[in-house]
């Protein structure tokens, strides 16, 4: 009897203890839930500075800050020496690195040789639109100056204004904390494609669309407008070519209908298109996209810290977080799944190399045909093939991990690109023969240096001018931004020393 009482007592003490623990954890969760749903008190003035959110959301902030750890810099022109040939006459032939952590997005834009070396707010070649997917200061200025004013003028115009890298205010409302998109170009594109706007979309789709503010194909649409003082201006407005659908062919048709080209190729004189990074569009064609998995499921996995669950804001390669990113849905071992991903990469890379080789040779053989007297009329069909082939190749690879996000579509596009480039080269064989050239061999482009020489890139001159810019105007920008209260100097930790392709 006594014994039983003791047992019962011990048992109930244990039960009470467990219940107290549970209640504690329920309380903690409830507190956390309230904190997460509470309206944060982040002022309009401070919301674009990521540090302003730290007090209220320490976990999201500190994981966001870890995007700094994704600092590896890969010079893609070195890894794939065909690229300077394919982009001859265009900024990407000068400098092009694989993407890295959001912490660096803005600094990498300032550092790249593509944005040049302005000496004041009016010089330089690139338009203001180049800042658009780099900073929460972009919507701040669009809201302050008007969208068309923001899209008017040279990149350097906003050097002292756009000073905080991609952060909280790009994806969250400072009033409600809810997901939001602040740049108007995304909703315009969704409407043009007949799709629901961000606000009309499901919660799961919003977890894609915040990324689609930036990870999409776009071009700068020339838009004439008149400001309040009656001055006539031309804006270059970021526009997503989605009217004919979110596909490579749909966008190609869109550009062809407008007779649009991004640049004229320096070697082959082809009117070219540059694909940007149709990451969202391609993802939607893959199995995860079609089954309703969202970017955030893999790239921002839920993380448990004690009783608190939150979204990991260290946007990075999900293969580094497979336990949280993949295993909630998959039963295979991590090793096996990783092996499958690597296999997909290798399959893509084989076709990728073939397509680039054929395209690069097609450009160089066209130049030879021009040299020996082939006319624009003779070369018209060749150039049409090159334009279309390079568009499809670029579409497949410009959003790098499409081999994983959408393997079948990536391989299809590369196969079509390769075939179309071959068609151009077959035509070139006969054009060259008609002008007395047989067995022409394109010059060697197997290193970045050789390829940039063929593409006429004056690298050392560009680097010198950039270093001058970084020692002068860039420093002025930061001083001005701190003075105006738009930048906390602490947020620039490690950025002055951030690696570049030209200063390693
Ligand atoms: C405001 C624009 C913007 C938004 C919004 C945005 N990104 Fe990015 N993202 C970029 C840019 C620009 C880079 C390249 C930065 C660099 O190389 O310096 C990048 C890089 C990345 C990388 C590469 C990181 C690495 O370490 O290699 C990943 C992964 C990524 N983004 C995923 C996402 C996901 C997922 C979302 C949505 C939850 C998203 N991004 C939202 C602009 C954006
Ligand atoms: C590229 C877009 C993006 C950026 C930048 C971003 N977030 Fe988020 N955030 C998300 C997404 C997506 C979710 C998941 C929301 C959901 O499913 O409801 C989220 C969720 C949250 C939540 C809800 C709780 C949770 O963890 O799921 C908070 C709070 C939050 N973010 C705070 C921040 C703060 C603070 C920053 C800046 C340091 C930030 N976010 C930057 C996209 C972003
Ligand atoms: C099913 C999981 C999954 C989903 C969903 C997903 N990704 Fe990824 N993503 C990956 C993996 C895995 C990689 C890395 C592949 C590799 O390079 O090995 C990656 C890589 C990336 C990169 C990095 C590129 C680089 O080279 O550093 C970007 C950017 C990116 N994803 C953006 C997105 C966007 C935007 C979405 C939504 C439209 C998305 N991802 C949806 C799994 C996913
Ligand atoms: C939210 C659930 C979910 C998450 C998270 C997820 N997957 Fe999947 N994955 C799926 C579904 C659903 C399919 C489709 C196959 C099926 O229905 O069984 C799939 C298919 C695949 C396939 C085969 C399809 C193909 O493209 O060949 C691979 C490989 C794969 N996933 C890898 C990954 C990796 C790697 C991660 C983490 C980075 C991941 N998945 C994260 C749900 C998920």
XYZ file of C-alpha atoms and ligand atoms in Angstrom:
676
model
C 0.000 0.000 0.000
C 2.648 2.434 1.216
C 4.760 1.502 -1.700
C 1.895 2.219 -4.089
C 1.295 5.666 -2.614
C 4.950 6.464 -3.036
C 4.833 5.335 -6.631
C 1.671 7.275 -7.262
C 3.184 10.355 -5.667
C 6.378 10.008 -7.657
C 4.298 9.423 -10.781
C 2.125 12.472 -10.277
C 5.095 14.674 -9.380
C 6.664 13.597 -12.645
C 3.436 14.268 -14.512
C 3.093 17.698 -12.923
C 6.697 18.407 -13.764
C 6.166 17.435 -17.401
C 2.985 19.489 -17.511
C 4.795 22.494 -16.043
C 7.535 22.082 -18.632
C 4.969 21.807 -21.372
C 3.087 24.824 -20.067
C 6.384 26.707 -19.950
C 7.128 25.804 -23.516
C 3.570 26.630 -24.594
C 3.965 29.978 -22.846
C 7.298 30.556 -24.521
C 5.813 29.696 -27.901
C 2.855 31.921 -27.249
C 5.174 34.790 -26.304
C 7.176 34.120 -29.443
C 4.035 33.930 -31.581
C 2.866 37.259 -30.219
C 6.303 38.755 -30.769
C 6.357 37.489 -34.350
C 2.890 38.793 -35.078
C 3.354 42.050 -33.206
C 3.590 45.218 -35.217
C 7.222 46.208 -35.113
C 8.067 49.798 -34.367
C 10.511 50.398 -37.157
C 10.339 53.930 -38.456
C 9.995 54.800 -42.138
C 13.360 56.513 -41.958
C 15.195 53.537 -40.497
C 13.468 50.570 -42.109
C 15.916 50.296 -45.015
C 18.840 49.816 -42.651
C 18.920 46.148 -41.727
C 20.359 46.876 -38.264
C 17.097 48.616 -37.318
C 15.305 45.250 -37.327
C 17.806 43.426 -35.121
C 16.224 44.385 -31.773
C 12.834 42.961 -32.694
C 13.912 39.950 -34.732
C 17.324 38.861 -33.448
C 17.175 35.350 -34.953
C 16.132 36.412 -38.436
C 18.656 39.243 -38.324
C 21.607 37.151 -37.234
C 20.826 34.424 -39.783
C 20.391 37.083 -42.514
C 23.796 38.471 -41.554
C 25.335 35.065 -42.114
C 24.849 35.518 -45.877
C 28.237 37.157 -45.350
C 29.679 33.660 -45.009
C 28.820 32.888 -48.644
C 31.863 34.920 -49.696
C 33.521 32.603 -52.203
C 34.258 34.490 -55.417
C 34.255 32.460 -58.629
C 35.506 34.220 -61.740
C 33.272 32.611 -64.353
C 35.264 34.086 -67.259
C 38.220 32.035 -66.008
C 36.166 28.890 -65.518
C 34.429 29.138 -68.917
C 36.722 30.952 -71.311
C 34.142 30.865 -74.117
C 32.184 33.568 -72.271
C 34.215 36.669 -73.288
C 33.727 35.611 -76.922
C 29.992 35.086 -76.518
C 29.611 38.492 -74.824
C 32.112 40.495 -76.923
C 31.138 44.164 -76.931
C 28.956 43.772 -73.828
C 29.755 44.435 -70.159
C 29.747 40.782 -69.150
C 32.878 40.143 -71.264
C 34.761 42.423 -68.838
C 33.845 40.833 -65.534
C 31.438 38.127 -64.446
C 31.409 36.173 -61.187
C 29.068 33.486 -59.871
C 26.461 34.873 -57.454
C 27.265 34.930 -53.754
C 25.581 35.932 -50.497
C 23.051 38.788 -50.354
C 25.375 40.582 -47.922
C 27.672 41.298 -50.894
C 25.032 42.031 -53.551
C 25.359 45.798 -53.440
C 29.145 45.891 -53.028
C 29.622 43.432 -55.902
C 27.540 45.721 -58.112
C 29.775 48.651 -57.170
C 32.935 46.578 -57.624
C 32.215 44.920 -60.949
C 34.023 46.334 -63.981
C 30.620 46.331 -65.698
C 29.444 49.395 -63.749
C 32.584 51.267 -64.847
C 34.401 54.116 -63.137
C 32.255 57.252 -62.970
C 33.845 60.458 -61.690
C 30.581 62.201 -60.736
C 26.814 61.600 -60.663
C 26.399 62.182 -64.393
C 29.262 60.157 -65.885
C 29.549 56.460 -66.625
C 27.657 54.221 -68.996
C 25.162 52.183 -66.989
C 21.641 53.414 -66.144
C 20.177 53.764 -62.624
C 18.193 50.562 -63.295
C 21.355 48.546 -62.460
C 20.761 49.140 -58.745
C 17.265 47.681 -58.837
C 17.857 44.213 -57.375
C 20.537 45.167 -54.894
C 19.020 47.158 -52.047
C 15.981 48.214 -50.019
C 17.083 51.794 -50.772
C 15.715 51.278 -54.302
C 12.034 51.204 -53.288
C 12.859 54.011 -50.821
C 13.940 56.228 -53.713
C 11.144 55.065 -56.007
C 8.685 56.040 -53.277
C 10.442 59.377 -52.665
C 11.270 60.553 -56.222
C 8.717 58.594 -58.252
C 9.435 55.416 -60.205
C 10.166 57.178 -63.523
C 12.599 59.637 -61.951
C 14.379 56.707 -60.293
C 14.745 55.008 -63.689
C 16.144 58.162 -65.339
C 19.849 59.000 -65.544
C 23.160 57.332 -64.940
C 23.959 54.674 -62.356
C 26.227 57.055 -60.396
C 23.288 59.419 -59.783
C 22.281 57.364 -56.730
C 25.710 56.272 -55.466
C 25.296 58.061 -52.136
C 21.661 56.959 -51.735
C 21.744 53.235 -52.434
C 23.979 52.022 -49.664
C 22.331 49.096 -47.834
C 22.466 45.571 -49.268
C 19.373 43.405 -49.871
C 17.527 43.063 -46.599
C 14.420 42.978 -44.444
C 12.642 45.896 -46.120
C 12.909 44.239 -49.552
C 10.577 41.453 -48.436
C 8.736 42.668 -45.313
C 6.407 45.524 -44.489
C 7.762 47.593 -41.580
C 4.183 48.161 -40.434
C 2.799 44.622 -40.365
C 5.917 42.450 -40.689
C 4.094 40.558 -43.448
C 5.710 39.534 -46.728
C 5.512 42.272 -49.301
C 6.944 43.306 -52.654
C 7.882 46.957 -52.868
C 8.984 47.227 -56.497
C 6.031 47.804 -58.875
C 7.574 46.016 -61.889
C 6.721 42.531 -60.572
C 2.974 43.093 -60.283
C 2.900 44.785 -63.701
C 4.553 41.686 -65.188
C 2.210 39.269 -63.396
C -0.797 41.188 -64.734
C 0.687 41.209 -68.276
C 0.974 37.413 -68.062
C -2.607 37.050 -66.809
C -1.418 35.794 -63.399
C -2.629 36.832 -59.933
C -0.774 39.800 -58.436
C 1.379 39.334 -55.335
C -1.496 40.444 -53.097
C -3.919 38.021 -54.804
C -1.498 35.076 -54.596
C -1.551 32.205 -52.105
C 0.744 32.345 -49.103
C 2.930 29.579 -50.566
C 3.280 31.503 -53.844
C 4.232 34.654 -51.935
C 7.158 32.632 -50.577
C 8.313 32.458 -54.253
C 7.281 35.909 -55.366
C 9.397 37.813 -52.840
C 12.367 36.215 -54.619
C 10.863 36.935 -58.050
C 11.346 40.650 -57.325
C 14.920 39.988 -58.451
C 15.530 36.398 -59.593
C 13.820 36.811 -62.992
C 14.606 37.755 -66.596
C 14.201 41.503 -67.317
C 15.228 44.276 -69.685
C 15.327 48.057 -69.526
C 12.340 49.423 -71.446
C 12.952 52.904 -72.855
C 10.074 55.059 -71.593
C 9.744 58.757 -72.570
C 8.077 60.910 -69.875
C 7.713 64.538 -68.756
C 8.546 65.612 -65.187
C 6.623 68.140 -63.064
C 8.691 71.053 -64.419
C 7.842 70.021 -67.976
C 11.298 68.550 -68.778
C 11.222 65.723 -71.310
C 13.116 62.691 -70.041
C 13.751 59.079 -70.977
C 13.484 56.443 -68.265
C 14.915 52.935 -68.587
C 12.360 50.916 -66.716
C 13.020 47.377 -65.476
C 10.423 45.295 -67.340
C 9.830 41.535 -67.290
C 8.968 40.148 -70.762
C 6.152 37.877 -69.587
C 3.364 38.918 -71.952
C 3.694 35.727 -74.056
C 4.215 33.468 -71.069
C 7.080 32.811 -68.646
C 9.091 30.695 -71.111
C 12.294 31.148 -73.123
C 10.300 31.077 -76.357
C 7.686 33.481 -74.998
C 10.297 36.055 -74.023
C 12.213 35.605 -77.302
C 9.019 36.310 -79.235
C 8.424 39.377 -77.035
C 11.859 40.808 -77.901
C 11.646 39.848 -81.603
C 8.257 41.560 -81.935
C 9.840 44.759 -80.584
C 12.956 44.374 -82.710
C 14.834 44.711 -79.422
C 18.489 43.907 -78.888
C 20.688 44.438 -75.836
C 23.797 45.053 -77.937
C 25.460 44.444 -81.288
C 28.047 41.706 -81.062
C 31.553 43.077 -81.478
C 32.904 40.072 -83.409
C 29.951 38.867 -85.527
C 27.845 42.099 -85.615
C 24.787 40.101 -84.572
C 21.959 42.003 -82.799
C 22.093 40.071 -79.509
C 19.932 39.405 -76.483
C 21.414 38.956 -72.997
C 19.397 36.721 -70.731
C 19.525 37.931 -67.158
C 18.562 35.323 -64.560
C 15.156 33.740 -65.143
C 15.460 31.757 -61.902
C 11.803 32.036 -60.935
C 10.519 31.272 -64.440
C 12.678 28.165 -64.867
C 11.995 26.948 -61.333
C 8.270 26.941 -62.077
C 8.830 24.454 -64.935
C 10.616 21.949 -62.662
C 9.057 19.231 -60.529
C 9.448 21.118 -57.234
C 7.862 24.224 -58.736
C 5.031 22.213 -60.200
C 4.390 20.362 -56.954
C 4.075 23.670 -55.106
C 7.383 23.619 -53.217
C 8.570 27.212 -52.743
C 11.988 28.892 -52.761
C 11.763 29.465 -49.018
C 11.121 25.744 -48.308
C 14.669 24.882 -49.412
C 16.520 28.188 -49.075
C 14.968 29.378 -45.787
C 14.240 26.141 -43.904
C 12.499 26.262 -40.532
C 14.968 26.057 -37.703
C 14.271 25.003 -34.148
C 16.039 26.896 -31.375
C 14.810 25.638 -28.014
C 11.050 26.006 -28.231
C 11.274 28.643 -30.949
C 10.849 27.870 -34.610
C 11.898 30.432 -37.204
C 12.856 30.734 -40.861
C 16.582 30.572 -41.451
C 17.404 33.798 -43.290
C 20.870 32.713 -44.373
C 19.919 32.307 -48.032
C 22.553 29.908 -49.340
C 23.118 26.611 -51.123
C 20.514 24.223 -49.620
C 22.927 21.328 -50.047
C 24.670 22.784 -46.974
C 21.461 22.442 -44.938
C 20.033 19.204 -46.327
C 18.784 17.962 -42.958
C 16.437 20.954 -42.754
C 16.015 21.739 -46.484
C 15.432 18.342 -48.082
C 14.888 15.722 -45.416
C 11.477 16.959 -44.261
C 10.201 15.681 -47.652
C 12.689 13.049 -48.881
C 13.409 9.541 -47.639
C 16.676 8.879 -49.509
C 19.940 9.370 -47.609
C 21.610 12.783 -47.888
C 24.554 11.155 -49.670
C 22.316 9.559 -52.246
C 20.341 12.745 -52.869
C 23.551 14.769 -53.164
C 24.818 12.223 -55.718
C 21.662 12.664 -57.802
C 22.145 16.451 -57.784
C 25.799 16.112 -58.879
C 24.773 13.786 -61.697
C 22.311 16.418 -62.918
C 25.096 19.013 -62.871
C 27.420 16.832 -64.968
C 24.723 16.100 -67.546
C 24.046 19.811 -67.915
C 27.712 20.738 -68.057
C 28.442 18.454 -71.014
C 25.743 20.078 -73.160
C 26.657 23.504 -71.765
C 30.255 23.177 -73.026
C 29.160 21.896 -76.449
C 26.714 24.753 -76.939
C 29.256 27.402 -75.865
C 31.975 26.004 -78.158
C 29.672 25.983 -81.149
C 28.362 29.455 -80.409
C 31.831 30.958 -79.902
C 33.029 29.404 -83.169
C 29.935 30.650 -84.997
C 30.776 34.246 -83.916
C 34.423 33.909 -84.989
C 33.569 32.231 -88.304
C 31.077 35.012 -89.050
C 33.882 37.547 -88.493
C 36.038 35.606 -90.955
C 33.211 35.612 -93.501
C 32.903 39.400 -93.109
C 36.662 39.769 -93.525
C 36.615 37.928 -96.857
C 33.685 39.952 -98.166
C 30.425 38.252 -97.155
C 27.618 40.835 -97.074
C 25.001 41.491 -94.374
C 22.406 39.983 -96.706
C 24.413 36.776 -97.009
C 24.880 36.655 -93.233
C 21.303 37.491 -92.248
C 20.142 33.924 -91.618
C 23.392 33.069 -89.826
C 22.954 35.986 -87.437
C 19.317 35.068 -86.806
C 20.474 31.571 -85.797
C 23.223 32.935 -83.557
C 20.848 35.345 -81.802
C 18.273 32.657 -81.132
C 20.795 29.978 -80.132
C 22.651 32.227 -77.714
C 19.407 33.425 -76.151
C 18.378 29.835 -75.370
C 21.828 28.814 -74.121
C 21.966 31.869 -71.840
C 18.406 31.313 -70.607
C 19.334 27.781 -69.551
C 22.472 28.743 -67.628
C 22.116 32.371 -66.502
C 20.141 31.276 -63.449
C 22.919 28.924 -62.451
C 21.302 26.095 -60.605
C 18.556 25.579 -63.209
C 20.156 22.172 -63.777
C 18.655 21.341 -60.378
C 15.601 23.611 -60.253
C 14.418 22.497 -63.723
C 16.651 19.793 -65.219
C 14.534 18.756 -68.210
C 13.855 22.303 -69.390
C 17.536 23.190 -68.995
C 18.656 20.232 -71.104
C 15.971 20.947 -73.724
C 17.092 24.561 -74.087
C 20.763 23.605 -74.317
C 19.995 20.971 -76.948
C 18.013 23.455 -79.048
C 20.749 26.090 -78.588
C 23.437 23.658 -79.692
C 21.463 22.518 -82.727
C 20.715 26.109 -83.801
C 24.376 27.122 -83.392
C 25.344 24.114 -85.556
C 22.859 25.276 -88.213
C 24.624 28.653 -88.263
C 28.003 26.957 -88.650
C 26.762 24.738 -91.511
C 25.579 27.860 -93.334
C 28.938 29.494 -92.625
C 30.888 26.631 -94.188
C 29.188 27.270 -97.514
C 29.363 31.086 -97.254
C 33.092 30.896 -96.492
C 33.605 28.474 -99.410
C 31.813 30.861 -101.780
C 34.408 33.449 -100.766
C 37.283 31.058 -101.313
C 37.921 29.990 -97.717
C 37.885 26.297 -96.871
C 38.780 24.490 -93.659
C 38.859 27.719 -91.623
C 39.772 27.138 -87.992
C 38.629 29.726 -85.453
C 41.459 31.111 -83.263
C 42.127 29.574 -79.838
C 40.019 30.925 -76.952
C 40.889 28.409 -74.271
C 41.965 30.943 -71.628
C 40.244 34.063 -70.277
C 43.202 36.173 -71.491
C 43.044 34.824 -75.063
C 39.280 35.219 -75.196
C 39.303 38.776 -73.797
C 42.003 39.739 -76.319
C 39.824 38.407 -79.161
C 36.832 40.273 -77.697
C 38.889 43.478 -77.478
C 38.526 43.967 -73.710
C 41.123 46.533 -72.442
C 41.294 44.871 -69.025
C 44.178 46.698 -67.353
C 42.765 50.080 -68.343
C 39.356 49.161 -66.894
C 40.885 47.890 -63.660
C 43.002 50.996 -63.190
C 40.005 53.310 -63.682
C 37.942 51.220 -61.260
C 40.588 51.404 -58.554
C 40.709 55.179 -58.974
C 36.912 55.331 -58.608
C 37.022 53.192 -55.475
C 39.677 55.412 -53.912
C 37.700 58.597 -54.573
C 34.014 58.785 -55.554
C 32.967 55.605 -53.766
C 34.446 56.937 -50.500
C 32.545 60.215 -51.004
C 29.296 58.276 -51.454
C 29.690 56.600 -48.062
C 30.524 59.858 -46.285
C 27.453 61.496 -47.784
C 25.205 58.536 -46.923
C 26.327 58.527 -43.284
C 25.765 62.284 -43.071
C 22.244 61.899 -44.473
C 21.417 59.149 -41.981
C 20.920 56.461 -44.639
C 23.901 54.298 -43.706
C 25.315 52.888 -40.469
C 29.021 52.452 -41.027
C 28.911 49.237 -38.957
C 26.907 47.576 -41.753
C 29.936 47.871 -44.069
C 32.076 45.498 -42.038
C 34.279 43.462 -44.393
C 32.932 45.128 -47.530
C 35.887 47.403 -48.262
C 38.074 44.316 -48.404
C 35.510 42.203 -50.317
C 37.198 40.123 -53.008
C 36.937 41.047 -56.688
C 38.039 39.194 -59.823
C 40.779 41.779 -60.387
C 42.273 42.252 -56.923
C 42.790 38.773 -55.553
C 16.339 42.633 -53.953
C 16.743 41.582 -54.882
C 16.791 40.144 -54.408
C 15.809 39.462 -53.716
C 14.477 39.987 -53.224
C 16.297 38.130 -53.584
N 17.544 37.999 -54.142
Fe 18.759 36.390 -54.051
N 20.276 37.408 -54.916
C 20.163 38.678 -55.426
C 21.446 39.095 -55.980
C 21.744 40.413 -56.657
C 22.354 38.028 -55.744
C 23.838 37.976 -56.113
C 24.664 38.666 -55.043
C 26.151 38.708 -55.346
O 26.657 37.882 -56.094
O 26.822 39.614 -54.800
C 21.580 36.980 -55.079
C 22.103 35.762 -54.664
C 21.335 34.720 -54.170
C 21.849 33.409 -53.819
C 23.295 32.938 -53.904
C 23.864 32.861 -52.513
C 25.230 32.216 -52.425
O 25.773 32.207 -51.293
O 25.749 31.730 -53.448
C 20.764 32.665 -53.413
C 20.766 31.210 -52.976
C 19.594 33.524 -53.497
N 19.981 34.767 -53.924
C 18.306 33.100 -53.204
C 17.231 33.967 -53.039
C 15.930 33.556 -52.560
C 15.535 32.129 -52.259
C 15.176 34.688 -52.449
C 13.765 34.808 -51.927
C 13.504 34.279 -50.585
C 15.992 35.794 -52.911
N 17.226 35.317 -53.234
C 15.575 37.118 -52.967
C 19.030 39.470 -55.405
C 17.872 39.200 -54.686
C 14.488 37.807 -49.655
C 13.319 38.033 -48.839
C 13.492 38.182 -47.355
C 14.376 38.994 -46.692
C 15.485 39.836 -47.276
C 14.045 38.887 -45.302
N 12.998 38.027 -45.130
Fe 12.087 37.561 -43.381
N 10.984 36.145 -44.307
C 10.989 35.903 -45.663
C 10.151 34.761 -45.935
C 9.883 34.155 -47.312
C 9.622 34.342 -44.704
C 8.640 33.218 -44.437
C 7.328 33.880 -44.251
C 6.136 32.991 -44.219
O 6.119 31.875 -44.713
O 5.114 33.492 -43.682
C 10.147 35.261 -43.695
C 9.804 35.225 -42.349
C 10.160 36.206 -41.437
C 9.573 36.347 -40.121
C 8.431 35.498 -39.535
C 8.943 34.417 -38.616
C 9.790 33.371 -39.297
O 11.001 33.331 -39.001
O 9.279 32.623 -40.163
C 10.216 37.409 -39.534
C 9.981 37.958 -38.151
C 11.185 37.911 -40.481
N 11.119 37.173 -41.621
C 12.063 38.964 -40.244
C 13.052 39.385 -41.148
C 14.118 40.317 -40.831
C 14.327 40.974 -39.490
C 14.866 40.472 -41.953
C 16.126 41.286 -42.148
C 17.232 41.006 -41.243
C 14.259 39.643 -42.986
N 13.184 38.991 -42.446
C 14.706 39.573 -44.294
C 11.669 36.619 -46.620
C 12.656 37.557 -46.358
C 13.744 21.842 -53.816
C 14.678 22.755 -53.239
C 14.871 24.111 -53.899
C 13.895 25.034 -54.184
C 12.424 24.921 -53.942
C 14.580 26.170 -54.759
N 15.933 25.929 -54.787
Fe 17.367 27.253 -55.361
N 18.794 25.832 -55.073
C 18.572 24.556 -54.623
C 19.819 23.825 -54.634
C 20.007 22.367 -54.214
C 20.816 24.708 -55.109
C 22.302 24.433 -55.308
C 22.573 23.593 -56.524
C 24.049 23.452 -56.748
O 24.672 24.428 -57.175
O 24.574 22.384 -56.489
C 20.132 25.979 -55.339
C 20.781 27.131 -55.745
C 20.169 28.367 -55.917
C 20.851 29.605 -56.217
C 22.348 29.786 -56.137
C 23.109 29.897 -57.303
C 24.580 29.920 -57.083
O 25.216 29.589 -58.039
O 25.107 30.274 -55.984
C 19.906 30.565 -56.373
C 20.131 32.020 -56.719
C 18.633 29.941 -56.149
N 18.817 28.598 -55.883
C 17.419 30.606 -56.170
C 16.187 29.987 -55.995
C 14.917 30.658 -56.181
C 14.760 32.115 -56.532
C 13.939 29.727 -55.950
C 12.456 29.871 -56.104
C 11.996 30.471 -57.361
C 14.609 28.484 -55.587
N 15.960 28.683 -55.647
C 13.950 27.317 -55.217
C 17.359 24.061 -54.181
C 16.149 24.682 -54.292
C 8.395 20.495 -49.549
C 8.833 19.185 -50.006
C 10.183 19.067 -50.711
C 11.385 19.605 -50.345
C 11.673 20.543 -49.186
C 12.375 19.068 -51.267
N 11.771 18.246 -52.175
Fe 12.691 17.240 -53.683
N 10.904 16.594 -54.358
C 9.693 16.856 -53.757
C 8.630 16.325 -54.585
C 7.155 16.399 -54.281
C 9.259 15.753 -55.713
C 8.580 15.099 -56.912
C 8.693 13.625 -56.861
C 7.594 13.025 -56.074
O 6.452 13.502 -56.130
O 7.890 12.031 -55.384
C 10.679 15.914 -55.524
C 11.646 15.446 -56.400
C 13.016 15.547 -56.215
C 14.017 14.976 -57.062
C 13.758 14.149 -58.300
C 13.156 15.013 -59.388
C 14.090 15.494 -60.406
O 14.133 16.712 -60.624
O 14.758 14.672 -61.017
C 15.225 15.313 -56.546
C 16.594 14.943 -57.072
C 14.976 16.102 -55.371
N 13.619 16.232 -55.193
C 15.956 16.649 -54.566
C 15.709 17.512 -53.510
C 16.743 18.185 -52.760
C 18.227 18.038 -52.999
C 16.110 18.947 -51.818
C 16.734 19.886 -50.811
C 17.653 20.872 -51.324
C 14.684 18.747 -51.982
N 14.480 17.878 -53.017
C 13.724 19.364 -51.201
C 9.487 17.522 -52.578
C 10.439 18.223 -51.874
